Structures are given as C-alpha cells and as structure tokens.
Amino acid sequence: MNTEIFYTMALTRLTNFNYQQALELYKAVGSAQLLYEYRNDIGDILKDCSPRLREALKDWDEPMKRADFELKYMQEHGIRALTLMDDDYPQRLLECPDAPIVLYFTGNCDLNQMKIVSIVGTRQCTQYGQDLIRHFIADLRQHCPQVLIVSGLAYGVDIQAHRQALSNGYETVGVLAHGLDQIYPYRHKETAADMLRHGGLLTEFMTQTNADKPNFVRRNRIVAGMADSTVIIESAAKGGGLITAEIAQSYDRSVFAFPGSVYAEFSQGCNNLIRDNGAGLISNADDFVRAMGWQDEAVRKQANADGIERDLFPSLSSEEQKIVGLLQQTNDLQLNILSVKTSIPIGQLSALLFQLEMKGIVKPLAGGMYHLLL
C-alpha cells in the first residue's frame, strides 16, 4: 500500500470535506503522512495553525478507517488514486489554485495527453446543438487525430460529446459529481462502460457520495482545469456550462462558444458570452484549430513523409529561443510545465513547439513531454 495515498485520502475526510483546506494543509506541509505523524504537535510545522484546527488534526481514526475501506473497494474494482505528486495526475490541474489533492480514476487513457478539450453545455441539447457536436468532433478528428475529449456524463451536450468522441475514435473522460460506485444518470451506464475501454471516469469523491447539487459545481472546475480549452455548444442565459466557462477563464484557459439564433433559448448563454468577450466565437473545427494554434497534423505527417531536412543552424524567434534555452537546462518537460516556466499560453506554445519540431529541434514524447534534440 502506498502510505502517502492512504493518508491523503484520509486527509480529505479529516477536514470534513473542506477540500480547499485540505489542499492548503497539503501544500503547507508537503505530505499528508507528515501531517499525520505530527498530529499531536502540529504547531511545530504549522506555526499559524488555529487551536480549532489543531484539535481537528489530532483525530485520524475515522478518516483512516474510511480510507482503508475505500482502498479495498478500489482494489476490487480496478480504481486508481492519483495524488498531486503522481506523474499520472492531470498535470494541467496543478496550475489551478483549487486542485483536488486526490482523484479517483478508472479507465485506460493518459490524462496528460498533448491536446485536451472540454465540451460542455445545456442538458436540454437541441437538434442544432447535436449537429454542432457531431460536425465539430468529426472535423476536429481530421485536423488532430490525438485529442482527449472531456465532459461530465450529464444529459444533453455532455453525453452527446462523449458518444461522438467514441464514434470518431477519440478517447473520452467523464468527470463525475459522485463516487465511482455508481453512474448518474443511470441510463448513461452503457456509454460509461464504453468509455472505460476508450478513456475513463474521473472523480474527486469517494464511493457512497451522492450526486448532490454542490458536487456538480466542484466537478466543473476539474472539467475546466484538466483541459487546454473549453468549448460551449449551447447554453441558456444561466447554466452549468457558463459556470465551467467562468472557471476556465479564471485558470487562464481558452474558452470558445458557438453562436446561435438571438431567439433561441439555448443559445442565449453562448451569445452573451461572446458579446461580453468571455469566449471566442467559433463556427467549426477550423476556427477552433486556428485559434488554438494547433497545426493540421496531416501537414506535419506529410512533411515528415517528404523528408524535411533538419536545419542545423535554424533562425529562432525570441520565444523559440526561450523554449530551447529552458529545455537545455532541463530536458524532457511537459507542455504545461513549459507554459508556466516560459509564460507562453498553451495554445501559442503548441504552435511554437510544432515549428521547432519541423526544424528538427524538438521531439514530442508520450505524456505531453518534449525532448530537445540539439
């Protein structure tokens, strides 16, 4: 048993489901196990710890029993726990100030793929919305064969996004507002089973956690935070998709929306978002790919097939030099880490890395890593 995972799971229960407090404690100490070991002398490592919190951090009995129960369930059902220190933890979430300290995952996909898109919107998806999703994902597949599609497995836009992703050969992940011992809505169980073979299911909630209303808002921040961009298909003037968009903006992630008729109830939210500069207007996958700076991968493959020669003395822009300089210091870095350390937005950075790849300077590796060849 990984003891750090065990104590991290217990910590979420110890703080009485105050996930923000759990994250702050974890970051302050750097280890859930260390918090446990200093439970009776917590003031030695947390000088500004309040008397109330000191008392709360002493009693680990129930949280540890619950973590033990959860671990047994996970072992029986092929569920993995991912902590902040795990390489398989969605690395883009590490940039978010309210990242979950532990996630529960079942499935077979890489949560750190080079391109990840969240697709969200109303539960009352119209035929117009369904057509948008179908065309968008099919066309995106032609531009970018490797994209992970993320949504929330809910009615409407969510389930349509998952199903169209599967139909087009994409992997897709559903972020749940409850534990992995249930599927909500139940009628999406068959699609969820397909996703386990071609993607997965992800949640921050232990089993025996119901899909209560506050959990959906918490779920939305994971949907927004683990992706490069969020695309809103349809939304009324108020809705969960708009909440996800707002969260994505707060994380400095790209947000896009499809416009609709000014008379359509479920286009009001998208139209308003575009009007208020809360989202970029797109009408198809071409618009999206250009806005993200994601070059047509077919062009890159053809270029490789044609045998583009490596330029031994390439002329680099200042931003390209910044990327190369960083990789010279620490080679094999993930896209999101490169973005943070160079202060270049992920969409623009992807385009720059593509150019460097064409020049024979960098090489993409599995897990969204980039390797300097020079």
XYZ file of C-alpha atoms in Angstrom:
374
model
C 0.000 0.000 0.000
C 1.230 3.473 -0.868
C 1.113 5.170 2.538
C 1.089 8.709 1.119
C -2.020 7.915 -0.944
C -3.647 6.390 2.126
C -3.022 9.455 4.321
C -4.002 11.834 1.515
C -7.336 10.059 1.179
C -7.804 10.247 4.936
C -6.951 13.964 4.929
C -9.960 14.750 2.710
C -12.191 13.179 5.390
C -10.299 14.747 8.274
C -11.110 18.253 7.062
C -14.822 17.387 6.939
C -14.882 17.622 3.130
C -13.370 21.118 3.151
C -11.284 20.369 0.080
C -9.756 23.837 -0.068
C -8.486 23.492 3.490
C -7.150 20.030 2.711
C -5.215 21.457 -0.243
C -3.793 24.302 1.838
C -2.652 21.900 4.541
C -1.131 19.568 1.992
C 0.793 22.366 0.283
C 1.931 23.875 3.593
C 3.453 20.618 4.814
C 4.115 18.826 1.540
C 2.929 15.446 2.758
C -0.271 14.038 4.201
C 1.721 11.393 6.031
C 3.797 14.089 7.719
C 0.598 15.774 8.857
C -0.389 12.506 10.490
C 2.991 11.974 12.120
C 2.857 15.483 13.647
C -0.849 15.278 14.546
C -0.190 15.847 18.248
C 2.429 18.552 17.683
C 1.087 20.197 14.559
C 2.177 23.608 15.801
C 5.794 22.563 15.243
C 5.305 22.566 11.476
C 2.273 24.882 11.111
C 3.025 27.932 13.221
C -0.220 29.779 12.368
C -2.469 26.785 12.911
C -5.615 27.767 14.857
C -6.486 25.965 18.110
C -9.631 24.557 16.489
C -7.692 23.131 13.564
C -5.036 21.719 15.878
C -7.710 19.732 17.675
C -9.290 18.580 14.422
C -5.943 17.330 13.102
C -5.431 15.058 16.110
C -8.243 12.605 15.441
C -7.467 10.459 12.393
C -9.308 7.308 13.482
C -12.489 7.659 11.412
C -10.745 9.143 8.345
C -8.232 6.285 8.329
C -10.969 3.666 8.627
C -12.787 5.303 5.714
C -9.604 5.426 3.637
C -8.956 1.765 4.369
C -12.492 0.876 3.265
C -12.025 2.888 0.077
C -8.699 1.255 -0.751
C -10.264 -2.185 -0.525
C -13.068 -1.128 -2.851
C -10.546 0.334 -5.281
C -8.508 -2.853 -5.365
C -11.609 -4.910 -6.068
C -12.825 -2.647 -8.875
C -9.630 -1.543 -10.615
C -9.717 2.076 -9.415
C -6.558 4.147 -9.028
C -5.965 7.043 -6.642
C -3.883 9.886 -8.077
C -2.314 12.430 -5.738
C -0.640 15.738 -6.554
C 2.754 14.021 -6.556
C 1.699 11.284 -9.003
C 3.043 11.602 -12.560
C -0.316 10.353 -13.876
C -2.243 13.080 -12.040
C -3.664 15.575 -14.599
C -0.717 17.961 -14.696
C -2.736 20.905 -16.016
C -4.699 20.855 -12.759
C -1.507 21.587 -10.844
C -1.690 25.125 -12.233
C -5.109 25.611 -10.580
C -5.269 27.074 -7.054
C -8.064 24.690 -6.016
C -6.737 21.427 -7.449
C -8.043 18.252 -5.746
C -5.387 16.622 -3.578
C -6.572 13.194 -4.712
C -8.518 11.927 -7.711
C -10.052 8.519 -8.319
C -9.729 7.151 -11.838
C -10.824 4.070 -13.694
C -10.052 3.628 -17.363
C -7.129 3.189 -19.732
C -6.215 6.605 -21.118
C -3.463 9.137 -20.471
C -4.850 12.139 -18.566
C -1.873 14.203 -19.762
C -2.276 13.959 -23.497
C -0.842 16.729 -25.630
C -4.275 18.075 -26.573
C -7.289 18.021 -24.253
C -10.613 19.714 -24.962
C -13.598 20.009 -22.629
C -17.007 20.202 -24.278
C -19.896 21.445 -22.140
C -23.340 22.960 -22.395
C -27.013 22.627 -21.624
C -28.771 19.449 -20.567
C -31.547 20.447 -22.987
C -29.414 19.993 -26.083
C -31.403 20.771 -29.231
C -31.025 19.214 -32.673
C -28.915 22.255 -33.593
C -26.582 21.501 -30.670
C -26.358 17.831 -31.570
C -25.434 18.740 -35.145
C -22.746 21.138 -33.901
C -21.188 18.463 -31.702
C -21.256 15.845 -34.439
C -19.644 18.070 -37.065
C -17.171 19.684 -34.656
C -15.741 16.415 -33.324
C -15.686 14.707 -36.729
C -13.867 17.658 -38.302
C -11.512 18.042 -35.336
C -10.548 14.389 -35.768
C -9.369 15.184 -39.295
C -7.163 18.029 -38.034
C -5.921 16.446 -34.825
C -6.134 12.635 -34.575
C -4.989 12.644 -30.936
C -7.288 14.700 -28.693
C -8.800 13.707 -25.356
C -12.431 14.856 -25.068
C -13.605 15.685 -21.541
C -17.139 16.295 -20.287
C -19.397 15.482 -17.347
C -21.530 12.497 -18.492
C -24.692 14.540 -17.878
C -27.752 14.724 -20.099
C -27.652 16.855 -23.227
C -24.356 18.242 -24.500
C -22.179 16.132 -22.187
C -23.390 12.715 -23.262
C -23.513 13.758 -26.915
C -19.868 14.859 -26.691
C -18.826 11.532 -25.152
C -20.742 9.490 -27.722
C -19.473 11.456 -30.699
C -15.922 11.189 -29.375
C -16.266 7.409 -29.193
C -17.857 7.278 -32.648
C -14.913 9.167 -34.122
C -12.203 7.111 -32.474
C -11.308 9.606 -29.761
C -10.716 8.713 -26.131
C -13.063 10.499 -23.750
C -13.179 11.045 -19.977
C -16.246 11.727 -17.875
C -15.714 13.769 -14.714
C -18.297 12.714 -12.133
C -20.027 14.556 -9.304
C -20.198 11.394 -7.186
C -18.213 8.281 -6.336
C -17.217 5.554 -8.777
C -19.620 3.059 -7.211
C -22.492 4.492 -9.251
C -23.306 6.061 -12.604
C -25.534 9.137 -12.763
C -27.643 9.360 -14.798
C -28.075 5.585 -14.772
C -29.262 5.493 -18.380
C -25.736 6.542 -19.431
C -24.280 3.370 -17.952
C -23.719 1.714 -21.338
C -21.837 4.730 -22.679
C -19.807 4.871 -19.453
C -18.822 1.229 -19.959
C -17.584 2.058 -23.471
C -15.612 4.965 -22.036
C -13.763 2.653 -19.660
C -12.363 0.883 -22.729
C -11.640 4.103 -24.620
C -10.988 6.749 -21.976
C -12.229 6.612 -18.421
C -14.154 8.039 -15.498
C -12.635 10.507 -13.022
C -13.820 11.984 -9.725
C -12.528 13.527 -6.513
C -15.304 11.907 -4.487
C -15.085 8.632 -2.597
C -17.688 5.927 -3.036
C -21.032 6.366 -1.249
C -21.031 10.038 -2.295
C -24.286 11.044 -3.975
C -24.623 13.420 -6.908
C -25.703 16.379 -4.769
C -26.015 19.822 -6.351
C -22.836 21.366 -4.827
C -20.805 18.465 -6.179
C -21.615 19.417 -9.769
C -20.074 22.865 -9.323
C -16.974 21.270 -7.801
C -16.904 18.809 -10.698
C -16.972 21.681 -13.201
C -13.612 23.044 -12.031
C -11.956 19.715 -12.868
C -13.598 19.697 -16.303
C -12.205 23.191 -16.906
C -8.820 22.722 -15.239
C -7.651 19.493 -16.836
C -8.138 20.782 -20.408
C -6.364 23.230 -22.681
C -9.657 24.771 -23.706
C -13.388 24.644 -23.003
C -15.933 24.680 -25.816
C -19.548 25.606 -25.036
C -22.041 24.224 -27.516
C -25.375 25.532 -26.215
C -26.441 27.264 -23.012
C -29.418 29.154 -21.670
C -28.841 32.551 -20.057
C -27.825 30.668 -16.902
C -26.390 27.200 -16.649
C -23.592 24.885 -15.589
C -21.747 25.358 -18.873
C -21.372 29.060 -18.157
C -20.016 28.248 -14.702
C -17.434 25.963 -16.294
C -16.533 28.713 -18.767
C -16.063 31.219 -15.958
C -13.822 28.793 -14.078
C -11.788 28.110 -17.225
C -11.290 31.857 -17.687
C -10.081 32.164 -14.099
C -7.492 29.483 -14.900
C -6.379 31.486 -17.955
C -7.591 28.729 -20.284
C -9.071 29.305 -23.716
C -12.875 29.403 -23.925
C -14.897 29.147 -27.147
C -18.618 29.194 -27.878
C -20.842 28.501 -30.843
C -23.304 31.301 -31.576
C -26.983 30.705 -32.233
C -30.183 32.491 -33.102
C -30.959 35.509 -30.932
C -34.407 33.979 -30.475
C -33.146 30.557 -29.364
C -33.401 29.995 -25.597
C -30.432 27.649 -25.501
C -28.156 29.962 -27.452
C -28.599 32.960 -25.170
C -25.779 31.975 -22.847
C -23.313 31.430 -25.699
C -24.332 34.645 -27.461
C -23.989 36.659 -24.267
C -20.611 35.083 -23.521
C -19.315 36.015 -26.968
C -20.783 39.530 -26.703
C -19.066 40.097 -23.356
C -15.710 38.772 -24.628
C -15.973 35.799 -22.322
C -15.463 33.355 -25.192
C -14.102 33.331 -28.700
C -16.645 32.812 -31.458
C -16.206 29.646 -33.479
C -18.455 28.152 -36.122
C -16.478 24.997 -36.902
C -13.381 22.975 -36.046
C -11.255 25.020 -38.467
C -11.914 28.156 -36.408
C -11.015 26.287 -33.231
C -7.777 24.784 -34.541
C -6.566 28.141 -35.843
C -7.475 29.919 -32.608
C -5.610 27.320 -30.551
C -2.586 27.380 -32.839
C -2.936 23.645 -33.379
C -1.470 22.966 -36.802
C -3.039 20.380 -39.032
C -1.285 17.173 -38.053
C -1.841 15.812 -41.541
C 0.502 18.547 -42.795
C 3.158 17.516 -40.283
C 2.864 13.855 -41.228
C 3.135 14.679 -44.905
C 6.147 16.870 -44.209
C 7.822 14.029 -42.361
C 6.975 11.666 -45.203
C 8.525 14.083 -47.691
C 11.713 14.048 -45.625
C 12.121 17.603 -44.410
C 15.789 18.017 -43.637
C 16.964 19.270 -40.323
C 18.287 22.791 -40.353
C 21.498 22.714 -38.383
C 21.524 26.480 -37.879
C 17.862 27.479 -37.671
C 16.833 31.063 -37.179
C 14.856 31.133 -33.951
C 12.445 33.762 -32.709
C 12.899 35.110 -29.189
C 10.088 32.894 -27.901
C 11.555 29.828 -29.622
C 14.916 30.645 -28.057
C 13.226 30.863 -24.663
C 11.803 27.353 -25.124
C 15.106 25.898 -26.327
C 17.000 27.593 -23.502
C 14.689 26.064 -20.923
C 14.975 22.589 -22.451
C 18.760 22.955 -22.471
C 18.606 23.456 -18.713
C 16.057 20.717 -18.012
C 15.236 18.432 -20.914
C 12.028 16.406 -21.346
C 9.422 18.782 -19.946
C 5.636 18.562 -20.223
C 3.689 21.117 -22.210
C 2.020 22.680 -19.186
C 5.339 22.986 -17.329
C 6.887 24.656 -20.364
C 3.942 27.052 -20.471
C 4.335 28.008 -16.816
C 8.104 28.457 -16.959
C 8.120 30.420 -20.246
C 4.909 32.385 -19.538
C 3.662 31.446 -23.017
C -0.036 30.444 -23.265
C -0.515 26.766 -24.066
C -2.248 27.403 -27.396
C 0.583 29.620 -28.655
C 3.206 27.320 -27.127
C 1.796 24.323 -29.038
C 2.228 26.235 -32.294
C 5.813 27.210 -31.404
C 6.706 23.647 -30.463
C 5.276 22.457 -33.761
C 7.578 24.870 -35.608
C 10.544 23.678 -33.560
C 9.623 20.100 -34.379
C 9.550 20.934 -38.077
C 13.029 22.453 -37.717
C 14.263 19.234 -36.160
C 14.979 20.847 -32.800
C 12.443 19.175 -30.503
C 10.651 15.856 -30.487
C 7.263 15.153 -28.827
C 7.212 12.204 -26.426
C 4.410 10.291 -24.737
C 2.540 12.061 -21.968
C 2.811 15.518 -23.500
C 6.602 15.657 -22.988
C 9.035 17.467 -25.278
C 12.662 16.415 -25.837
C 15.398 18.718 -27.126
C 17.334 17.057 -29.970
C 20.194 19.554 -30.340
